[in-house]
Amino acid sequence: MFVETYETYNAVYDKILKGKVVVVIDTLRATSVITTALVNGAKEVIPVADIEDAINMSGHLERDTILLGGERNAVKIEGFDLSNSPLEYSEDVVKGKTIIITTTNGTRALKKASSSDDVVVGCLLNVTSVADYIHRENKDVVIICAGTEGKFSIDDIITAGAILDRLEKLSPYESDDLSKASYFLYKSFQDNILNIMKYGYHLNRIEKLGFHEDVEFCTTIDKFSVVPKYINGVVRLV
Ligand code: MLT
């Protein structure tokens, strides 16, 4: 098994994804939101790249069966039902609903992954389940970090490292340098990952906007034992 990690989705091209397990990570906050919505009973989550695409798609569906969610500049999009805070995606709100979500980086990273037919959603909330899944699939792996505004983001890299830490105990694997760097960064801070994540640009940005509880929630390790799968443009629990 060989593991490659990409710091943003911009560096990824279709050919490298074929036949691999692809793990898409946007810890703060898109993949944490998607995972939480599904755990809380959402029927499915449809990631879309643009606000217009989300609105157009919602026009083709029964309005009371869907919720529009996401962010631009980390805040709720005007006219949408939900922002990109996982705390808003509670059971009473999302149960049975189709969520159409668009975010700045995370939903774009997922769409970029779609040339693989084996794409899963990863975040700190489900690192052990994702590692178990990779072990079971026993294929080469590509980890795509969403990053922030086209740049490396510490929160995603720490999550990649946490997955690799669990994977190491299950399967022997070889890896590229960014996978190794992610692993060793995680190992150095595993007792308190916030001691390194607190220096991240995006974490500070959402803290300043008042989303401290989102940061606390999204940095909880293994809160859930699920692996959301992205198949034919839709994320569901399998
Ligand atoms: C993104 O997709 O860029 C993020 O999830 C942004 C955010 O949550 O603010």
PDB file of C-alpha atoms and ligand atoms in Angstrom:
ATOM      1  CA  MET A   1       0.000   0.000   0.000  1.00  0.00           C
ATOM      2  CA  PHE A   2       1.305   3.451  -0.909  1.00  0.00           C
ATOM      3  CA  VAL A   3      -0.120   6.627   0.617  1.00  0.00           C
ATOM      4  CA  GLU A   4       0.179  10.047  -1.020  1.00  0.00           C
ATOM      5  CA  THR A   5      -0.989  13.254   0.631  1.00  0.00           C
ATOM      6  CA  TYR A   6      -1.820  16.489  -1.189  1.00  0.00           C
ATOM      7  CA  GLU A   7      -1.890  19.754   0.734  1.00  0.00           C
ATOM      8  CA  THR A   8      -4.650  21.172  -1.499  1.00  0.00           C
ATOM      9  CA  TYR A   9      -6.939  19.824  -4.182  1.00  0.00           C
ATOM     10  CA  ASN A  10      -5.354  22.126  -6.783  1.00  0.00           C
ATOM     11  CA  ALA A  11      -2.345  19.841  -7.102  1.00  0.00           C
ATOM     12  CA  VAL A  12      -4.493  16.762  -7.767  1.00  0.00           C
ATOM     13  CA  TYR A  13      -5.271  15.487 -11.248  1.00  0.00           C
ATOM     14  CA  ASP A  14      -7.614  12.696 -12.333  1.00  0.00           C
ATOM     15  CA  LYS A  15      -5.008  10.145 -13.415  1.00  0.00           C
ATOM     16  CA  ILE A  16      -3.499   9.776  -9.951  1.00  0.00           C
ATOM     17  CA  LEU A  17      -6.887   9.004  -8.384  1.00  0.00           C
ATOM     18  CA  LYS A  18      -7.982   6.073 -10.543  1.00  0.00           C
ATOM     19  CA  GLY A  19      -8.163   2.784  -8.648  1.00  0.00           C
ATOM     20  CA  LYS A  20      -7.205   4.369  -5.318  1.00  0.00           C
ATOM     21  CA  VAL A  21      -9.009   4.993  -2.070  1.00  0.00           C
ATOM     22  CA  VAL A  22      -9.346   8.766  -1.852  1.00  0.00           C
ATOM     23  CA  VAL A  23      -9.836  10.447   1.519  1.00  0.00           C
ATOM     24  CA  VAL A  24     -10.998  14.073   1.370  1.00  0.00           C
ATOM     25  CA  ILE A  25     -10.295  16.139   4.487  1.00  0.00           C
ATOM     26  CA  ASP A  26     -11.577  19.593   5.408  1.00  0.00           C
ATOM     27  CA  THR A  27     -11.461  19.456   9.179  1.00  0.00           C
ATOM     28  CA  LEU A  28     -12.488  23.112   9.656  1.00  0.00           C
ATOM     29  CA  ARG A  29     -15.232  22.588   8.741  1.00  0.00           C
ATOM     30  CA  ALA A  30     -16.814  21.100   5.608  1.00  0.00           C
ATOM     31  CA  THR A  31     -16.063  17.405   6.103  1.00  0.00           C
ATOM     32  CA  SER A  32     -16.868  17.703   9.828  1.00  0.00           C
ATOM     33  CA  VAL A  33     -20.234  19.235   8.890  1.00  0.00           C
ATOM     34  CA  ILE A  34     -21.013  16.549   6.299  1.00  0.00           C
ATOM     35  CA  THR A  35     -20.115  13.764   8.729  1.00  0.00           C
ATOM     36  CA  THR A  36     -22.172  15.296  11.541  1.00  0.00           C
ATOM     37  CA  ALA A  37     -25.223  15.840   9.316  1.00  0.00           C
ATOM     38  CA  LEU A  38     -25.206  12.182   8.249  1.00  0.00           C
ATOM     39  CA  VAL A  39     -24.703  10.902  11.802  1.00  0.00           C
ATOM     40  CA  ASN A  40     -27.680  13.033  12.823  1.00  0.00           C
ATOM     41  CA  GLY A  41     -29.910  11.375  10.242  1.00  0.00           C
ATOM     42  CA  ALA A  42     -29.618  13.456   7.074  1.00  0.00           C
ATOM     43  CA  LYS A  43     -30.609  11.252   4.139  1.00  0.00           C
ATOM     44  CA  GLU A  44     -27.707  12.462   1.998  1.00  0.00           C
ATOM     45  CA  VAL A  45     -25.411  15.410   1.414  1.00  0.00           C
ATOM     46  CA  ILE A  46     -24.819  16.800  -2.072  1.00  0.00           C
ATOM     47  CA  PRO A  47     -21.642  18.888  -2.288  1.00  0.00           C
ATOM     48  CA  VAL A  48     -21.648  21.542  -4.998  1.00  0.00           C
ATOM     49  CA  ALA A  49     -18.971  24.019  -5.999  1.00  0.00           C
ATOM     50  CA  ASP A  50     -20.988  27.198  -6.494  1.00  0.00           C
ATOM     51  CA  ILE A  51     -23.843  29.047  -4.818  1.00  0.00           C
ATOM     52  CA  GLU A  52     -25.710  29.216  -8.147  1.00  0.00           C
ATOM     53  CA  ASP A  53     -25.420  25.439  -8.604  1.00  0.00           C
ATOM     54  CA  ALA A  54     -26.860  24.918  -5.114  1.00  0.00           C
ATOM     55  CA  ILE A  55     -29.804  27.220  -5.769  1.00  0.00           C
ATOM     56  CA  ASN A  56     -30.479  25.668  -9.196  1.00  0.00           C
ATOM     57  CA  MET A  57     -30.380  22.157  -7.769  1.00  0.00           C
ATOM     58  CA  SER A  58     -32.759  23.109  -4.963  1.00  0.00           C
ATOM     59  CA  GLY A  59     -35.233  24.317  -7.607  1.00  0.00           C
ATOM     60  CA  HIS A  60     -35.511  20.773  -8.977  1.00  0.00           C
ATOM     61  CA  LEU A  61     -36.328  19.205  -5.598  1.00  0.00           C
ATOM     62  CA  GLU A  62     -39.256  19.415  -3.177  1.00  0.00           C
ATOM     63  CA  ARG A  63     -38.313  22.454  -1.030  1.00  0.00           C
ATOM     64  CA  ASP A  64     -39.442  20.853   2.248  1.00  0.00           C
ATOM     65  CA  THR A  65     -37.181  17.822   1.686  1.00  0.00           C
ATOM     66  CA  ILE A  66     -33.975  19.831   1.339  1.00  0.00           C
ATOM     67  CA  LEU A  67     -31.776  22.218   3.266  1.00  0.00           C
ATOM     68  CA  LEU A  68     -29.268  24.572   1.700  1.00  0.00           C
ATOM     69  CA  GLY A  69     -26.066  24.891   3.711  1.00  0.00           C
ATOM     70  CA  GLY A  70     -22.550  26.225   3.507  1.00  0.00           C
ATOM     71  CA  GLU A  71     -20.429  29.338   3.709  1.00  0.00           C
ATOM     72  CA  ARG A  72     -18.530  32.004   1.912  1.00  0.00           C
ATOM     73  CA  ASN A  73     -15.789  33.788   3.857  1.00  0.00           C
ATOM     74  CA  ALA A  74     -16.708  31.382   6.683  1.00  0.00           C
ATOM     75  CA  VAL A  75     -20.185  32.874   7.192  1.00  0.00           C
ATOM     76  CA  LYS A  76     -23.688  31.790   6.174  1.00  0.00           C
ATOM     77  CA  ILE A  77     -24.732  32.461   2.588  1.00  0.00           C
ATOM     78  CA  GLU A  78     -27.662  34.859   2.254  1.00  0.00           C
ATOM     79  CA  GLY A  79     -30.927  32.990   1.749  1.00  0.00           C
ATOM     80  CA  PHE A  80     -29.483  29.626   2.814  1.00  0.00           C
ATOM     81  CA  ASP A  81     -30.996  27.571   5.642  1.00  0.00           C
ATOM     82  CA  LEU A  82     -27.764  26.686   7.431  1.00  0.00           C
ATOM     83  CA  SER A  83     -24.211  27.972   7.750  1.00  0.00           C
ATOM     84  CA  ASN A  84     -21.108  25.788   7.877  1.00  0.00           C
ATOM     85  CA  SER A  85     -21.302  25.198  11.630  1.00  0.00           C
ATOM     86  CA  PRO A  86     -21.628  21.495  12.508  1.00  0.00           C
ATOM     87  CA  LEU A  87     -23.630  22.543  15.576  1.00  0.00           C
ATOM     88  CA  GLU A  88     -26.489  23.685  13.354  1.00  0.00           C
ATOM     89  CA  TYR A  89     -26.815  20.237  11.772  1.00  0.00           C
ATOM     90  CA  SER A  90     -28.623  18.682  14.731  1.00  0.00           C
ATOM     91  CA  GLU A  91     -30.981  15.723  14.480  1.00  0.00           C
ATOM     92  CA  ASP A  92     -34.142  17.807  14.823  1.00  0.00           C
ATOM     93  CA  VAL A  93     -33.018  19.968  11.887  1.00  0.00           C
ATOM     94  CA  VAL A  94     -31.498  17.479   9.427  1.00  0.00           C
ATOM     95  CA  LYS A  95     -33.233  14.125   9.988  1.00  0.00           C
ATOM     96  CA  GLY A  96     -34.471  12.715   6.670  1.00  0.00           C
ATOM     97  CA  LYS A  97     -33.348  15.763   4.685  1.00  0.00           C
ATOM     98  CA  THR A  98     -31.182  16.096   1.622  1.00  0.00           C
ATOM     99  CA  ILE A  99     -28.535  18.713   2.341  1.00  0.00           C
ATOM    100  CA  ILE A 100     -27.160  20.673  -0.594  1.00  0.00           C
ATOM    101  CA  ILE A 101     -23.919  22.229   0.593  1.00  0.00           C
ATOM    102  CA  THR A 102     -21.396  24.591  -0.952  1.00  0.00           C
ATOM    103  CA  THR A 103     -18.224  25.741   0.811  1.00  0.00           C
ATOM    104  CA  THR A 104     -15.127  27.605  -0.288  1.00  0.00           C
ATOM    105  CA  ASN A 105     -12.706  24.687  -0.312  1.00  0.00           C
ATOM    106  CA  GLY A 106     -14.202  21.469   1.067  1.00  0.00           C
ATOM    107  CA  THR A 107     -16.976  20.833  -1.444  1.00  0.00           C
ATOM    108  CA  ARG A 108     -14.593  21.694  -4.293  1.00  0.00           C
ATOM    109  CA  ALA A 109     -12.058  19.188  -2.975  1.00  0.00           C
ATOM    110  CA  LEU A 110     -14.775  16.514  -2.942  1.00  0.00           C
ATOM    111  CA  LYS A 111     -15.805  17.269  -6.505  1.00  0.00           C
ATOM    112  CA  LYS A 112     -12.173  17.072  -7.582  1.00  0.00           C
ATOM    113  CA  ALA A 113     -11.972  13.570  -6.091  1.00  0.00           C
ATOM    114  CA  SER A 114     -14.846  12.229  -8.147  1.00  0.00           C
ATOM    115  CA  SER A 115     -12.694  10.513 -10.772  1.00  0.00           C
ATOM    116  CA  SER A 116     -12.082   7.790  -8.176  1.00  0.00           C
ATOM    117  CA  ASP A 117     -15.007   5.475  -7.468  1.00  0.00           C
ATOM    118  CA  ASP A 118     -13.824   5.001  -3.873  1.00  0.00           C
ATOM    119  CA  VAL A 119     -13.982   8.379  -2.117  1.00  0.00           C
ATOM    120  CA  VAL A 120     -14.540   8.806   1.615  1.00  0.00           C
ATOM    121  CA  VAL A 121     -14.989  11.814   3.851  1.00  0.00           C
ATOM    122  CA  GLY A 122     -12.455  12.247   6.658  1.00  0.00           C
ATOM    123  CA  CYS A 123     -12.141  14.593   9.607  1.00  0.00           C
ATOM    124  CA  LEU A 124     -10.905  14.328  13.193  1.00  0.00           C
ATOM    125  CA  LEU A 125     -14.376  13.109  14.183  1.00  0.00           C
ATOM    126  CA  ASN A 126     -13.847   9.782  12.370  1.00  0.00           C
ATOM    127  CA  VAL A 127     -10.083   9.127  11.981  1.00  0.00           C
ATOM    128  CA  THR A 128     -10.123   5.563  13.330  1.00  0.00           C
ATOM    129  CA  SER A 129     -13.074   4.550  11.153  1.00  0.00           C
ATOM    130  CA  VAL A 130     -11.349   5.976   8.071  1.00  0.00           C
ATOM    131  CA  ALA A 131      -8.121   4.095   8.890  1.00  0.00           C
ATOM    132  CA  ASP A 132     -10.131   0.861   9.338  1.00  0.00           C
ATOM    133  CA  TYR A 133     -11.784   1.479   5.976  1.00  0.00           C
ATOM    134  CA  ILE A 134      -8.430   2.007   4.215  1.00  0.00           C
ATOM    135  CA  HIS A 135      -7.117  -1.172   5.812  1.00  0.00           C
ATOM    136  CA  ARG A 136     -10.133  -3.167   4.596  1.00  0.00           C
ATOM    137  CA  GLU A 137      -9.965  -1.782   1.051  1.00  0.00           C
ATOM    138  CA  ASN A 138      -6.233  -2.598   0.883  1.00  0.00           C
ATOM    139  CA  LYS A 139      -5.530  -0.314  -2.097  1.00  0.00           C
ATOM    140  CA  ASP A 140      -3.182   2.613  -2.640  1.00  0.00           C
ATOM    141  CA  VAL A 141      -4.422   5.779  -0.986  1.00  0.00           C
ATOM    142  CA  VAL A 142      -4.608   9.450  -1.915  1.00  0.00           C
ATOM    143  CA  ILE A 143      -5.373  11.893   0.887  1.00  0.00           C
ATOM    144  CA  ILE A 144      -6.639  15.208  -0.442  1.00  0.00           C
ATOM    145  CA  CYS A 145      -6.577  18.060   2.032  1.00  0.00           C
ATOM    146  CA  ALA A 146      -8.934  20.869   1.110  1.00  0.00           C
ATOM    147  CA  GLY A 147      -6.539  23.492   2.461  1.00  0.00           C
ATOM    148  CA  THR A 148      -7.575  27.096   2.841  1.00  0.00           C
ATOM    149  CA  GLU A 149      -7.785  29.452  -0.113  1.00  0.00           C
ATOM    150  CA  GLY A 150      -5.386  27.343  -2.143  1.00  0.00           C
ATOM    151  CA  LYS A 151      -2.854  26.984   0.675  1.00  0.00           C
ATOM    152  CA  PHE A 152      -1.690  24.326   3.121  1.00  0.00           C
ATOM    153  CA  SER A 153      -3.815  24.201   6.295  1.00  0.00           C
ATOM    154  CA  ILE A 154      -2.471  22.753   9.568  1.00  0.00           C
ATOM    155  CA  ASP A 155      -5.848  21.364  10.658  1.00  0.00           C
ATOM    156  CA  ASP A 156      -6.133  19.130   7.589  1.00  0.00           C
ATOM    157  CA  ILE A 157      -2.541  17.916   7.838  1.00  0.00           C
ATOM    158  CA  ILE A 158      -2.963  16.992  11.513  1.00  0.00           C
ATOM    159  CA  THR A 159      -6.043  14.971  10.540  1.00  0.00           C
ATOM    160  CA  ALA A 160      -4.105  13.174   7.794  1.00  0.00           C
ATOM    161  CA  GLY A 161      -1.418  12.375  10.388  1.00  0.00           C
ATOM    162  CA  ALA A 162      -3.999  11.035  12.851  1.00  0.00           C
ATOM    163  CA  ILE A 163      -5.420   8.704  10.174  1.00  0.00           C
ATOM    164  CA  LEU A 164      -1.898   7.492   9.287  1.00  0.00           C
ATOM    165  CA  ASP A 165      -1.140   6.913  12.969  1.00  0.00           C
ATOM    166  CA  ARG A 166      -4.134   4.530  13.175  1.00  0.00           C
ATOM    167  CA  LEU A 167      -3.367   2.961   9.778  1.00  0.00           C
ATOM    168  CA  GLU A 168       0.202   2.131  10.814  1.00  0.00           C
ATOM    169  CA  LYS A 169      -1.187  -0.174  13.510  1.00  0.00           C
ATOM    170  CA  LEU A 170      -3.328  -2.034  10.933  1.00  0.00           C
ATOM    171  CA  SER A 171      -1.407  -2.207   7.623  1.00  0.00           C
ATOM    172  CA  PRO A 172       2.206  -1.811   6.604  1.00  0.00           C
ATOM    173  CA  TYR A 173       2.394   1.062   4.115  1.00  0.00           C
ATOM    174  CA  GLU A 174       4.872   3.238   2.291  1.00  0.00           C
ATOM    175  CA  SER A 175       4.257   6.911   1.767  1.00  0.00           C
ATOM    176  CA  ASP A 176       5.388  10.188   0.249  1.00  0.00           C
ATOM    177  CA  ASP A 177       7.058  12.971   2.195  1.00  0.00           C
ATOM    178  CA  LEU A 178       3.926  14.955   3.018  1.00  0.00           C
ATOM    179  CA  SER A 179       2.304  11.830   4.477  1.00  0.00           C
ATOM    180  CA  LYS A 180       5.417  11.333   6.625  1.00  0.00           C
ATOM    181  CA  ALA A 181       5.465  14.995   7.661  1.00  0.00           C
ATOM    182  CA  SER A 182       1.753  14.784   8.586  1.00  0.00           C
ATOM    183  CA  TYR A 183       2.360  11.645  10.618  1.00  0.00           C
ATOM    184  CA  PHE A 184       5.310  13.091  12.555  1.00  0.00           C
ATOM    185  CA  LEU A 185       3.556  16.413  13.144  1.00  0.00           C
ATOM    186  CA  TYR A 186       0.565  14.555  14.547  1.00  0.00           C
ATOM    187  CA  LYS A 187       2.785  12.306  16.705  1.00  0.00           C
ATOM    188  CA  SER A 188       4.565  15.357  18.154  1.00  0.00           C
ATOM    189  CA  PHE A 189       1.280  16.946  19.223  1.00  0.00           C
ATOM    190  CA  GLN A 190      -0.983  13.931  19.762  1.00  0.00           C
ATOM    191  CA  ASP A 191      -1.422  14.690  23.464  1.00  0.00           C
ATOM    192  CA  ASN A 192      -2.896  18.087  22.604  1.00  0.00           C
ATOM    193  CA  ILE A 193      -3.367  18.762  18.920  1.00  0.00           C
ATOM    194  CA  LEU A 194      -4.580  22.301  19.634  1.00  0.00           C
ATOM    195  CA  ASN A 195      -1.029  23.172  20.715  1.00  0.00           C
ATOM    196  CA  ILE A 196      -0.141  23.180  17.006  1.00  0.00           C
ATOM    197  CA  MET A 197      -3.533  23.780  15.394  1.00  0.00           C
ATOM    198  CA  LYS A 198      -3.914  27.071  17.302  1.00  0.00           C
ATOM    199  CA  TYR A 199      -1.286  28.601  14.993  1.00  0.00           C
ATOM    200  CA  GLY A 200      -3.365  27.859  11.894  1.00  0.00           C
ATOM    201  CA  TYR A 201      -4.653  30.780   9.823  1.00  0.00           C
ATOM    202  CA  HIS A 202      -8.112  29.335   9.232  1.00  0.00           C
ATOM    203  CA  LEU A 203      -8.622  28.252  12.841  1.00  0.00           C
ATOM    204  CA  ASN A 204      -7.813  31.788  13.978  1.00  0.00           C
ATOM    205  CA  ARG A 205     -10.118  33.251  11.383  1.00  0.00           C
ATOM    206  CA  ILE A 206     -13.122  31.239  12.507  1.00  0.00           C
ATOM    207  CA  GLU A 207     -12.253  31.814  16.202  1.00  0.00           C
ATOM    208  CA  LYS A 208     -12.290  35.590  15.537  1.00  0.00           C
ATOM    209  CA  LEU A 209     -15.694  35.238  13.883  1.00  0.00           C
ATOM    210  CA  GLY A 210     -16.994  33.710  17.146  1.00  0.00           C
ATOM    211  CA  PHE A 211     -17.006  30.020  16.169  1.00  0.00           C
ATOM    212  CA  HIS A 212     -14.988  28.751  19.126  1.00  0.00           C
ATOM    213  CA  GLU A 213     -17.515  25.970  19.798  1.00  0.00           C
ATOM    214  CA  ASP A 214     -17.151  24.779  16.211  1.00  0.00           C
ATOM    215  CA  VAL A 215     -13.391  24.509  16.707  1.00  0.00           C
ATOM    216  CA  GLU A 216     -13.896  22.514  19.914  1.00  0.00           C
ATOM    217  CA  PHE A 217     -16.371  20.214  18.182  1.00  0.00           C
ATOM    218  CA  CYS A 218     -14.330  19.687  15.001  1.00  0.00           C
ATOM    219  CA  THR A 219     -11.139  18.922  16.951  1.00  0.00           C
ATOM    220  CA  THR A 220     -12.756  16.099  18.929  1.00  0.00           C
ATOM    221  CA  ILE A 221     -11.064  12.877  17.887  1.00  0.00           C
ATOM    222  CA  ASP A 222     -13.209   9.832  17.054  1.00  0.00           C
ATOM    223  CA  LYS A 223     -16.525  11.240  18.211  1.00  0.00           C
ATOM    224  CA  PHE A 224     -18.176   9.143  15.489  1.00  0.00           C
ATOM    225  CA  SER A 225     -17.618   5.661  14.052  1.00  0.00           C
ATOM    226  CA  VAL A 226     -18.795   6.227  10.509  1.00  0.00           C
ATOM    227  CA  VAL A 227     -17.304   6.491   7.033  1.00  0.00           C
ATOM    228  CA  PRO A 228     -19.322   8.744   4.726  1.00  0.00           C
ATOM    229  CA  LYS A 229     -18.859   7.712   1.083  1.00  0.00           C
ATOM    230  CA  TYR A 230     -19.062  10.033  -1.904  1.00  0.00           C
ATOM    231  CA  ILE A 231     -20.663   8.127  -4.774  1.00  0.00           C
ATOM    232  CA  ASN A 232     -22.003   9.637  -7.999  1.00  0.00           C
ATOM    233  CA  GLY A 233     -21.978  13.132  -6.569  1.00  0.00           C
ATOM    234  CA  VAL A 234     -23.755  12.283  -3.309  1.00  0.00           C
ATOM    235  CA  VAL A 235     -22.376  11.559   0.185  1.00  0.00           C
ATOM    236  CA  ARG A 236     -24.143   8.915   2.246  1.00  0.00           C
ATOM    237  CA  LEU A 237     -23.329   6.602   5.109  1.00  0.00           C
ATOM    238  CA  VAL A 238     -22.719   3.054   3.938  1.00  0.00           C
TER     239      VAL A 238
HETATM  240  C1  MLT B   1     -14.211  25.434   3.414  1.00  0.00           C
HETATM  241  O1  MLT B   1     -14.775  24.591   2.698  1.00  0.00           O
HETATM  242  O2  MLT B   1     -13.426  26.262   2.976  1.00  0.00           O
HETATM  243  C2  MLT B   1     -14.441  25.480   4.900  1.00  0.00           C
HETATM  244  O3  MLT B   1     -15.165  24.457   5.326  1.00  0.00           O
HETATM  245  C3  MLT B   1     -14.620  26.874   5.368  1.00  0.00           C
HETATM  246  C4  MLT B   1     -15.331  27.126   6.662  1.00  0.00           C
HETATM  247  O4  MLT B   1     -15.855  26.255   7.310  1.00  0.00           O
HETATM  248  O5  MLT B   1     -15.391  28.278   7.065  1.00  0.00           O
END
